[in-house]
Amino acid sequence: GRLPGGYLADRLGFKPVAVAGLLGAGVAVVAAGLAASVPAFVVAYTFQALFVWGSFPALVHGAALLAPPGRREEAFSYLNLASNAGFALGPMAGALVVGHHFRLIFWVDGCTFLLFAAILALAVPALREEGAGRPVASLRGALALPPPAATRFWRVALGGLLTSMVYSQLGSTLPAELGRRYASVGWYGFLWTLNGAMIALLQMPVSRAGQGVDRRLRMSLAALAYALGMVVIWAARAPWLYFVAFAVITLGEIVYSPLPPTEFAALAPPGQGARYQAAGNLLAGAGSALGPAAGGALLTLAGPSGLWLGAAALAVAAAAVLRPEGGAGRAAEEKPAL
């Protein structure tokens, strides 16, 4: 859903695409709850995912337009903070709803999408960039940057793919490995509580402290934090060490999360901001999809040491890809939203 969503957002404006995507997602998730068979559920949830991720580039591009150019990184930091607050509260609220009536969770979830759509429709201005609405003949034409900027764009996008593959292990292979090592891992959920609490407390102070430092350098250092966390997981022989690993990885996440969309917004030519957000985020999404499969295969073939040291090596590779190259790695000049 990302690429067509980004294309439509540049042609029609971010607001109608985001509102339509959220409305479609709300209807689709309710339909999933009403499904009478597994195939019907799969179809409904497929459409829900398409609508959600189709609206995502429009939402990110809209945030870049609404924020003053010099404060886009701060805006994306607030979005990361709010998103993680939702992830922290959602499972607890969802458990209460499911305990009352299982299908009710789909109605509640659908209503949150519809409420988000209503807020956007009624309270958010429909800003447009200069040059927005111009047709582009092909994807290659939509992502036509001069060589230095193109290199920077694809390096940041590739770094997103690699870091997503590493980060996805925390929710896929790590629980499996903990289940093998320990008879009971009831404390696993508290690792994510630590993650959410650190983001709530540190996201804005860390983002503000880092402003003025090269974005690519900060992304590279964040990837190295992921690598260190993976090494700590490999060496862990007591539960408290997993909390140390999560703290290190979460600090990397706090530094990293606002930076790629800020970089994409700065690099995109006028009228193509949503397409660049879509293309960059597409690779990060691919990393989240490929990571669990690759990690599971590596855990089976090479054991825990191969998995966690391999993930650390992948994070180091991401740091190398993201590193700045002298003057070419400096933050791209921000252009104003018109």
mmCIF file of C-alpha atoms in Angstrom:
data_model
loop_
_atom_site.group_PDB
_atom_site.id
_atom_site.type_symbol
_atom_site.label_atom_id
_atom_site.label_comp_id
_atom_site.label_asym_id
_atom_site.label_seq_id
_atom_site.Cartn_x
_atom_site.Cartn_y
_atom_site.Cartn_z
ATOM 1 C CA GLY A 1 0.000 0.000 0.000
ATOM 2 C CA ARG A 2 2.867 2.434 0.563
ATOM 3 C CA LEU A 3 3.881 3.342 -3.003
ATOM 4 C CA PRO A 4 0.391 3.902 -4.440
ATOM 5 C CA GLY A 5 -0.541 5.735 -1.246
ATOM 6 C CA GLY A 6 2.444 8.047 -1.606
ATOM 7 C CA TYR A 7 1.698 8.675 -5.283
ATOM 8 C CA LEU A 8 -1.937 9.550 -4.543
ATOM 9 C CA ALA A 9 -0.951 11.806 -1.647
ATOM 10 C CA ASP A 10 1.308 13.833 -3.936
ATOM 11 C CA ARG A 11 -1.399 14.046 -6.598
ATOM 12 C CA LEU A 12 -4.433 14.702 -4.386
ATOM 13 C CA GLY A 13 -2.932 16.079 -1.166
ATOM 14 C CA PHE A 14 -2.076 14.273 2.027
ATOM 15 C CA LYS A 15 -5.371 14.969 3.816
ATOM 16 C CA PRO A 16 -7.889 13.188 1.526
ATOM 17 C CA VAL A 17 -5.622 10.136 1.179
ATOM 18 C CA ALA A 18 -5.008 9.898 4.932
ATOM 19 C CA VAL A 19 -8.695 10.341 5.774
ATOM 20 C CA ALA A 20 -9.795 7.804 3.149
ATOM 21 C CA GLY A 21 -7.168 5.287 4.311
ATOM 22 C CA LEU A 22 -8.201 5.568 7.953
ATOM 23 C CA LEU A 23 -11.894 5.262 7.086
ATOM 24 C CA GLY A 24 -11.162 2.177 4.975
ATOM 25 C CA ALA A 25 -9.051 0.649 7.743
ATOM 26 C CA GLY A 26 -11.832 1.211 10.271
ATOM 27 C CA VAL A 27 -14.415 -0.509 8.094
ATOM 28 C CA ALA A 28 -12.034 -3.374 7.242
ATOM 29 C CA VAL A 29 -11.110 -4.165 10.852
ATOM 30 C CA VAL A 30 -14.792 -4.260 11.857
ATOM 31 C CA ALA A 31 -15.410 -6.591 8.902
ATOM 32 C CA ALA A 32 -12.593 -8.818 10.185
ATOM 33 C CA GLY A 33 -14.371 -9.081 13.526
ATOM 34 C CA LEU A 34 -17.598 -10.048 11.789
ATOM 35 C CA ALA A 35 -15.945 -12.624 9.518
ATOM 36 C CA ALA A 36 -17.602 -16.044 9.641
ATOM 37 C CA SER A 37 -14.613 -17.980 8.233
ATOM 38 C CA VAL A 38 -10.831 -17.885 8.173
ATOM 39 C CA PRO A 39 -10.634 -16.846 4.463
ATOM 40 C CA ALA A 40 -13.062 -13.981 5.088
ATOM 41 C CA PHE A 41 -10.985 -12.850 8.064
ATOM 42 C CA VAL A 42 -7.789 -12.966 5.983
ATOM 43 C CA VAL A 43 -9.362 -10.899 3.188
ATOM 44 C CA ALA A 44 -10.696 -8.282 5.622
ATOM 45 C CA TYR A 45 -7.406 -8.001 7.490
ATOM 46 C CA THR A 46 -5.485 -7.770 4.215
ATOM 47 C CA PHE A 47 -7.565 -4.748 3.240
ATOM 48 C CA GLN A 48 -7.059 -3.299 6.701
ATOM 49 C CA ALA A 49 -3.282 -3.533 6.274
ATOM 50 C CA LEU A 50 -3.435 -2.043 2.767
ATOM 51 C CA PHE A 51 -5.475 0.924 3.985
ATOM 52 C CA VAL A 52 -3.257 1.490 7.042
ATOM 53 C CA TRP A 53 0.014 1.405 5.155
ATOM 54 C CA GLY A 54 -1.472 3.189 2.160
ATOM 55 C CA SER A 55 -2.321 6.121 4.421
ATOM 56 C CA PHE A 56 1.032 6.054 6.231
ATOM 57 C CA PRO A 57 3.095 8.062 3.677
ATOM 58 C CA ALA A 58 0.326 10.666 3.571
ATOM 59 C CA LEU A 59 0.332 10.988 7.363
ATOM 60 C CA VAL A 60 4.124 11.302 7.561
ATOM 61 C CA HIS A 61 4.201 13.771 4.660
ATOM 62 C CA GLY A 62 1.404 15.754 6.294
ATOM 63 C CA ALA A 63 3.411 16.013 9.512
ATOM 64 C CA ALA A 64 6.399 17.290 7.517
ATOM 65 C CA LEU A 65 4.223 19.969 5.896
ATOM 66 C CA LEU A 66 2.510 21.030 9.114
ATOM 67 C CA ALA A 67 5.747 21.448 11.093
ATOM 68 C CA PRO A 68 8.035 24.417 10.444
ATOM 69 C CA PRO A 69 10.987 23.151 8.372
ATOM 70 C CA GLY A 70 13.482 23.611 11.203
ATOM 71 C CA ARG A 71 11.305 21.658 13.646
ATOM 72 C CA ARG A 72 10.420 18.594 11.569
ATOM 73 C CA GLU A 73 12.703 16.351 13.584
ATOM 74 C CA GLU A 74 10.971 17.525 16.753
ATOM 75 C CA ALA A 75 7.580 16.838 15.151
ATOM 76 C CA PHE A 76 8.570 13.281 14.235
ATOM 77 C CA SER A 77 9.888 12.826 17.784
ATOM 78 C CA TYR A 78 6.456 13.734 19.137
ATOM 79 C CA LEU A 79 4.864 11.265 16.716
ATOM 80 C CA ASN A 80 7.195 8.492 17.900
ATOM 81 C CA LEU A 81 6.380 9.365 21.505
ATOM 82 C CA ALA A 82 2.624 9.276 20.860
ATOM 83 C CA SER A 83 2.834 6.046 18.858
ATOM 84 C CA ASN A 84 4.753 4.266 21.600
ATOM 85 C CA ALA A 85 2.326 5.551 24.218
ATOM 86 C CA GLY A 86 -0.403 3.858 22.191
ATOM 87 C CA PHE A 87 1.594 0.632 22.049
ATOM 88 C CA ALA A 88 2.102 0.784 25.825
ATOM 89 C CA LEU A 89 -1.568 1.387 26.652
ATOM 90 C CA GLY A 90 -3.208 -0.585 23.836
ATOM 91 C CA PRO A 91 -2.445 -4.150 24.975
ATOM 92 C CA MET A 92 -3.661 -3.434 28.524
ATOM 93 C CA ALA A 93 -6.889 -1.842 27.269
ATOM 94 C CA GLY A 94 -7.293 -4.594 24.692
ATOM 95 C CA ALA A 95 -6.969 -7.314 27.321
ATOM 96 C CA LEU A 96 -9.824 -5.754 29.287
ATOM 97 C CA VAL A 97 -12.018 -5.524 26.198
ATOM 98 C CA VAL A 98 -11.286 -9.076 25.047
ATOM 99 C CA GLY A 99 -12.011 -10.362 28.536
ATOM 100 C CA HIS A 100 -15.487 -8.823 28.288
ATOM 101 C CA HIS A 101 -16.286 -9.880 24.708
ATOM 102 C CA PHE A 102 -13.796 -11.043 22.089
ATOM 103 C CA ARG A 103 -15.406 -9.520 18.998
ATOM 104 C CA LEU A 104 -15.812 -6.176 20.743
ATOM 105 C CA ILE A 105 -12.076 -5.503 20.276
ATOM 106 C CA PHE A 106 -12.611 -5.228 16.508
ATOM 107 C CA TRP A 107 -15.382 -2.648 16.990
ATOM 108 C CA VAL A 108 -13.231 -0.636 19.396
ATOM 109 C CA ASP A 109 -10.253 -0.823 17.032
ATOM 110 C CA GLY A 110 -12.436 0.257 14.109
ATOM 111 C CA CYS A 111 -13.779 3.208 16.097
ATOM 112 C CA THR A 112 -10.241 4.421 16.850
ATOM 113 C CA PHE A 113 -9.513 4.539 13.106
ATOM 114 C CA LEU A 114 -12.766 6.412 12.469
ATOM 115 C CA LEU A 115 -12.026 8.857 15.300
ATOM 116 C CA PHE A 116 -8.552 9.522 13.871
ATOM 117 C CA ALA A 117 -10.121 10.129 10.442
ATOM 118 C CA ALA A 118 -12.632 12.568 11.973
ATOM 119 C CA ILE A 119 -9.887 14.503 13.768
ATOM 120 C CA LEU A 120 -7.917 14.822 10.527
ATOM 121 C CA ALA A 121 -10.975 15.800 8.506
ATOM 122 C CA LEU A 122 -12.207 18.448 10.946
ATOM 123 C CA ALA A 123 -9.126 19.831 12.656
ATOM 124 C CA VAL A 124 -6.113 19.562 10.320
ATOM 125 C CA PRO A 125 -5.505 22.005 7.434
ATOM 126 C CA ALA A 126 -5.038 20.543 3.962
ATOM 127 C CA LEU A 127 -1.617 21.985 3.103
ATOM 128 C CA ARG A 128 -0.086 21.376 -0.324
ATOM 129 C CA GLU A 129 3.479 21.699 -1.575
ATOM 130 C CA GLU A 130 4.451 23.766 -4.564
ATOM 131 C CA GLY A 131 4.472 21.359 -7.505
ATOM 132 C CA ALA A 132 2.013 18.955 -5.891
ATOM 133 C CA GLY A 133 -0.437 17.321 -8.279
ATOM 134 C CA ARG A 134 1.980 16.918 -11.191
ATOM 135 C CA PRO A 135 1.771 13.482 -12.819
ATOM 136 C CA VAL A 136 4.948 11.399 -12.979
ATOM 137 C CA ALA A 137 5.315 8.779 -15.690
ATOM 138 C CA SER A 138 7.167 6.124 -13.657
ATOM 139 C CA LEU A 139 8.600 5.217 -10.269
ATOM 140 C CA ARG A 140 12.038 6.023 -11.607
ATOM 141 C CA GLY A 141 10.781 9.451 -12.616
ATOM 142 C CA ALA A 142 9.158 9.900 -9.224
ATOM 143 C CA LEU A 143 12.472 9.236 -7.471
ATOM 144 C CA ALA A 144 14.796 11.185 -9.757
ATOM 145 C CA LEU A 145 17.409 12.937 -7.621
ATOM 146 C CA PRO A 146 20.833 14.249 -8.604
ATOM 147 C CA PRO A 147 23.584 11.717 -7.778
ATOM 148 C CA PRO A 148 24.703 13.006 -4.340
ATOM 149 C CA ALA A 149 21.150 13.321 -3.033
ATOM 150 C CA ALA A 150 20.106 10.016 -4.604
ATOM 151 C CA THR A 151 23.008 8.244 -2.903
ATOM 152 C CA ARG A 152 22.023 9.712 0.431
ATOM 153 C CA PHE A 153 18.377 8.746 -0.020
ATOM 154 C CA TRP A 154 19.087 5.112 -0.880
ATOM 155 C CA ARG A 155 21.704 4.750 1.859
ATOM 156 C CA VAL A 156 19.219 5.954 4.479
ATOM 157 C CA ALA A 157 16.527 3.678 3.000
ATOM 158 C CA LEU A 158 18.884 0.658 2.979
ATOM 159 C CA GLY A 159 19.950 1.454 6.529
ATOM 160 C CA GLY A 160 16.264 1.381 7.461
ATOM 161 C CA LEU A 161 15.887 -2.094 5.968
ATOM 162 C CA LEU A 162 18.895 -3.446 7.901
ATOM 163 C CA THR A 163 17.979 -1.841 11.231
ATOM 164 C CA SER A 164 14.378 -3.068 10.897
ATOM 165 C CA MET A 165 15.609 -6.616 10.350
ATOM 166 C CA VAL A 166 17.665 -6.354 13.538
ATOM 167 C CA TYR A 167 14.942 -4.711 15.651
ATOM 168 C CA SER A 168 12.300 -7.234 14.544
ATOM 169 C CA GLN A 169 14.194 -9.990 16.401
ATOM 170 C CA LEU A 170 12.993 -8.534 19.703
ATOM 171 C CA GLY A 171 9.408 -9.508 18.957
ATOM 172 C CA SER A 172 10.026 -12.735 17.033
ATOM 173 C CA THR A 173 13.109 -14.835 17.792
ATOM 174 C CA LEU A 174 13.796 -13.378 21.256
ATOM 175 C CA PRO A 175 10.582 -14.786 22.804
ATOM 176 C CA ALA A 176 11.315 -18.169 21.232
ATOM 177 C CA GLU A 177 14.859 -18.142 22.578
ATOM 178 C CA LEU A 178 13.730 -17.047 26.048
ATOM 179 C CA GLY A 179 11.173 -19.856 26.080
ATOM 180 C CA ARG A 180 13.982 -22.303 25.374
ATOM 181 C CA ARG A 181 16.293 -20.896 28.055
ATOM 182 C CA TYR A 182 13.784 -20.401 30.867
ATOM 183 C CA ALA A 183 10.811 -22.387 32.112
ATOM 184 C CA SER A 184 8.860 -19.174 32.711
ATOM 185 C CA VAL A 185 9.309 -15.820 30.973
ATOM 186 C CA GLY A 186 6.455 -13.852 32.511
ATOM 187 C CA TRP A 187 8.865 -10.932 32.770
ATOM 188 C CA TYR A 188 9.211 -10.659 28.965
ATOM 189 C CA GLY A 189 6.355 -8.141 28.796
ATOM 190 C CA PHE A 190 8.196 -5.894 31.241
ATOM 191 C CA LEU A 191 10.984 -5.512 28.675
ATOM 192 C CA TRP A 192 8.514 -3.685 26.454
ATOM 193 C CA THR A 193 7.255 -1.721 29.449
ATOM 194 C CA LEU A 194 10.838 -0.534 29.901
ATOM 195 C CA ASN A 195 10.954 0.324 26.194
ATOM 196 C CA GLY A 196 7.805 2.429 26.393
ATOM 197 C CA ALA A 197 8.779 4.136 29.652
ATOM 198 C CA MET A 198 12.203 5.133 28.296
ATOM 199 C CA ILE A 199 10.657 6.569 25.140
ATOM 200 C CA ALA A 200 8.102 8.509 27.201
ATOM 201 C CA LEU A 201 10.816 9.988 29.431
ATOM 202 C CA LEU A 202 13.697 10.466 26.999
ATOM 203 C CA GLN A 203 12.362 10.935 23.467
ATOM 204 C CA MET A 204 12.069 14.722 23.551
ATOM 205 C CA PRO A 205 15.167 15.480 25.691
ATOM 206 C CA VAL A 206 17.362 13.239 23.525
ATOM 207 C CA SER A 207 15.968 14.647 20.265
ATOM 208 C CA ARG A 208 16.484 18.218 21.401
ATOM 209 C CA ALA A 209 20.004 17.479 22.644
ATOM 210 C CA GLY A 210 20.947 15.959 19.286
ATOM 211 C CA GLN A 211 19.717 18.773 17.062
ATOM 212 C CA GLY A 212 22.624 20.396 15.287
ATOM 213 C CA VAL A 213 24.514 17.086 15.097
ATOM 214 C CA ASP A 214 24.667 15.458 11.663
ATOM 215 C CA ARG A 215 21.565 13.266 11.196
ATOM 216 C CA ARG A 216 23.503 10.541 9.391
ATOM 217 C CA LEU A 217 26.049 10.392 12.224
ATOM 218 C CA ARG A 218 23.267 9.983 14.781
ATOM 219 C CA MET A 219 21.609 7.245 12.700
ATOM 220 C CA SER A 220 24.932 5.411 12.462
ATOM 221 C CA LEU A 221 25.505 5.654 16.228
ATOM 222 C CA ALA A 222 21.954 4.398 16.851
ATOM 223 C CA ALA A 223 22.657 1.353 14.677
ATOM 224 C CA LEU A 224 25.772 0.669 16.742
ATOM 225 C CA ALA A 225 23.575 0.789 19.865
ATOM 226 C CA TYR A 226 21.425 -1.930 18.259
ATOM 227 C CA ALA A 227 24.593 -3.961 17.654
ATOM 228 C CA LEU A 228 25.703 -3.590 21.276
ATOM 229 C CA GLY A 229 22.257 -4.648 22.498
ATOM 230 C CA MET A 230 22.386 -7.792 20.375
ATOM 231 C CA VAL A 231 25.799 -8.665 21.817
ATOM 232 C CA VAL A 232 24.433 -8.225 25.353
ATOM 233 C CA ILE A 233 21.534 -10.570 24.527
ATOM 234 C CA TRP A 234 24.041 -13.128 23.210
ATOM 235 C CA ALA A 235 26.072 -12.901 26.420
ATOM 236 C CA ALA A 236 23.084 -12.742 28.796
ATOM 237 C CA ARG A 237 22.848 -15.511 31.367
ATOM 238 C CA ALA A 238 20.476 -13.754 33.779
ATOM 239 C CA PRO A 239 17.161 -11.928 33.223
ATOM 240 C CA TRP A 240 18.522 -8.535 34.331
ATOM 241 C CA LEU A 241 20.944 -8.525 31.408
ATOM 242 C CA TYR A 242 18.015 -8.605 28.974
ATOM 243 C CA PHE A 243 16.769 -5.412 30.601
ATOM 244 C CA VAL A 244 20.207 -3.886 30.027
ATOM 245 C CA ALA A 245 20.060 -4.960 26.377
ATOM 246 C CA PHE A 246 16.579 -3.487 25.932
ATOM 247 C CA ALA A 247 17.704 -0.219 27.537
ATOM 248 C CA VAL A 248 20.623 0.079 25.100
ATOM 249 C CA ILE A 249 18.480 -0.809 22.069
ATOM 250 C CA THR A 250 15.708 1.547 23.171
ATOM 251 C CA LEU A 251 18.190 4.397 23.464
ATOM 252 C CA GLY A 252 19.212 3.661 19.879
ATOM 253 C CA GLU A 253 15.545 3.631 18.852
ATOM 254 C CA ILE A 254 14.959 7.003 20.535
ATOM 255 C CA VAL A 255 17.838 8.532 18.594
ATOM 256 C CA TYR A 256 17.017 6.838 15.294
ATOM 257 C CA SER A 257 13.227 6.936 14.883
ATOM 258 C CA PRO A 258 12.664 10.637 14.024
ATOM 259 C CA LEU A 259 15.636 10.900 11.663
ATOM 260 C CA PRO A 260 14.785 8.924 8.465
ATOM 261 C CA PRO A 261 11.461 10.716 7.794
ATOM 262 C CA THR A 262 13.171 14.050 8.490
ATOM 263 C CA GLU A 263 15.907 13.170 5.993
ATOM 264 C CA PHE A 264 13.419 12.004 3.352
ATOM 265 C CA ALA A 265 11.397 15.215 3.738
ATOM 266 C CA ALA A 266 14.550 17.293 3.297
ATOM 267 C CA LEU A 267 15.699 15.390 0.200
ATOM 268 C CA ALA A 268 12.399 15.174 -1.697
ATOM 269 C CA PRO A 269 11.855 17.594 -4.601
ATOM 270 C CA PRO A 270 8.803 19.870 -4.361
ATOM 271 C CA GLY A 271 5.583 18.002 -4.963
ATOM 272 C CA GLN A 272 7.059 14.534 -4.339
ATOM 273 C CA GLY A 273 7.419 14.409 -0.560
ATOM 274 C CA ALA A 274 4.882 11.615 0.031
ATOM 275 C CA ARG A 275 6.428 9.419 -2.667
ATOM 276 C CA TYR A 276 9.834 9.723 -1.056
ATOM 277 C CA GLN A 277 8.402 8.896 2.370
ATOM 278 C CA ALA A 278 6.650 5.889 0.812
ATOM 279 C CA ALA A 279 9.744 4.572 -0.971
ATOM 280 C CA GLY A 280 11.993 5.015 2.057
ATOM 281 C CA ASN A 281 9.481 3.452 4.434
ATOM 282 C CA LEU A 282 8.858 0.583 2.004
ATOM 283 C CA LEU A 283 12.364 -0.749 2.637
ATOM 284 C CA ALA A 284 11.967 -0.396 6.397
ATOM 285 C CA GLY A 285 8.706 -2.336 6.154
ATOM 286 C CA ALA A 286 10.444 -4.987 4.074
ATOM 287 C CA GLY A 287 13.043 -5.328 6.828
ATOM 288 C CA SER A 288 10.307 -5.864 9.425
ATOM 289 C CA ALA A 289 8.775 -8.548 7.188
ATOM 290 C CA LEU A 290 12.044 -10.311 6.315
ATOM 291 C CA GLY A 291 13.631 -10.094 9.776
ATOM 292 C CA PRO A 292 11.543 -12.714 11.620
ATOM 293 C CA ALA A 293 11.898 -15.259 8.799
ATOM 294 C CA ALA A 294 15.647 -14.683 8.458
ATOM 295 C CA GLY A 295 16.143 -14.709 12.235
ATOM 296 C CA GLY A 296 14.137 -17.887 12.671
ATOM 297 C CA ALA A 297 16.148 -19.628 9.955
ATOM 298 C CA LEU A 298 19.424 -18.432 11.470
ATOM 299 C CA LEU A 299 18.371 -19.596 14.943
ATOM 300 C CA THR A 300 17.555 -23.043 13.539
ATOM 301 C CA LEU A 301 20.714 -23.392 11.448
ATOM 302 C CA ALA A 302 23.342 -21.624 13.576
ATOM 303 C CA GLY A 303 21.869 -21.587 17.080
ATOM 304 C CA PRO A 304 21.590 -18.635 19.464
ATOM 305 C CA SER A 305 25.189 -17.506 18.973
ATOM 306 C CA GLY A 306 24.792 -17.383 15.209
ATOM 307 C CA LEU A 307 21.527 -15.461 15.545
ATOM 308 C CA TRP A 308 22.568 -12.747 17.996
ATOM 309 C CA LEU A 309 26.095 -12.259 16.691
ATOM 310 C CA GLY A 310 24.695 -12.275 13.149
ATOM 311 C CA ALA A 311 22.151 -9.614 14.135
ATOM 312 C CA ALA A 312 24.951 -7.560 15.702
ATOM 313 C CA ALA A 313 26.982 -7.835 12.487
ATOM 314 C CA LEU A 314 23.929 -6.714 10.479
ATOM 315 C CA ALA A 315 23.556 -3.663 12.740
ATOM 316 C CA VAL A 316 27.233 -2.818 12.269
ATOM 317 C CA ALA A 317 26.676 -3.070 8.502
ATOM 318 C CA ALA A 318 23.739 -0.668 8.875
ATOM 319 C CA ALA A 319 25.984 1.758 10.776
ATOM 320 C CA ALA A 320 28.506 1.612 7.936
ATOM 321 C CA VAL A 321 25.803 2.262 5.329
ATOM 322 C CA LEU A 322 24.366 5.192 7.297
ATOM 323 C CA ARG A 323 27.659 6.879 8.162
ATOM 324 C CA PRO A 324 28.159 10.402 6.765
ATOM 325 C CA GLU A 325 30.669 10.939 3.968
ATOM 326 C CA GLY A 326 32.295 14.241 4.821
ATOM 327 C CA GLY A 327 30.319 17.203 3.523
ATOM 328 C CA ALA A 328 27.930 14.962 1.606
ATOM 329 C CA GLY A 329 26.630 13.584 4.867
ATOM 330 C CA ARG A 330 25.555 16.922 6.276
ATOM 331 C CA ALA A 331 21.864 17.444 6.901
ATOM 332 C CA ALA A 332 20.053 18.376 3.728
ATOM 333 C CA GLU A 333 18.859 21.949 3.548
ATOM 334 C CA GLU A 334 15.273 22.132 4.683
ATOM 335 C CA LYS A 335 12.803 23.621 2.237
ATOM 336 C CA PRO A 336 9.724 25.474 3.474
ATOM 337 C CA ALA A 337 6.239 24.016 3.291
ATOM 338 C CA LEU A 338 4.043 26.174 1.080
#
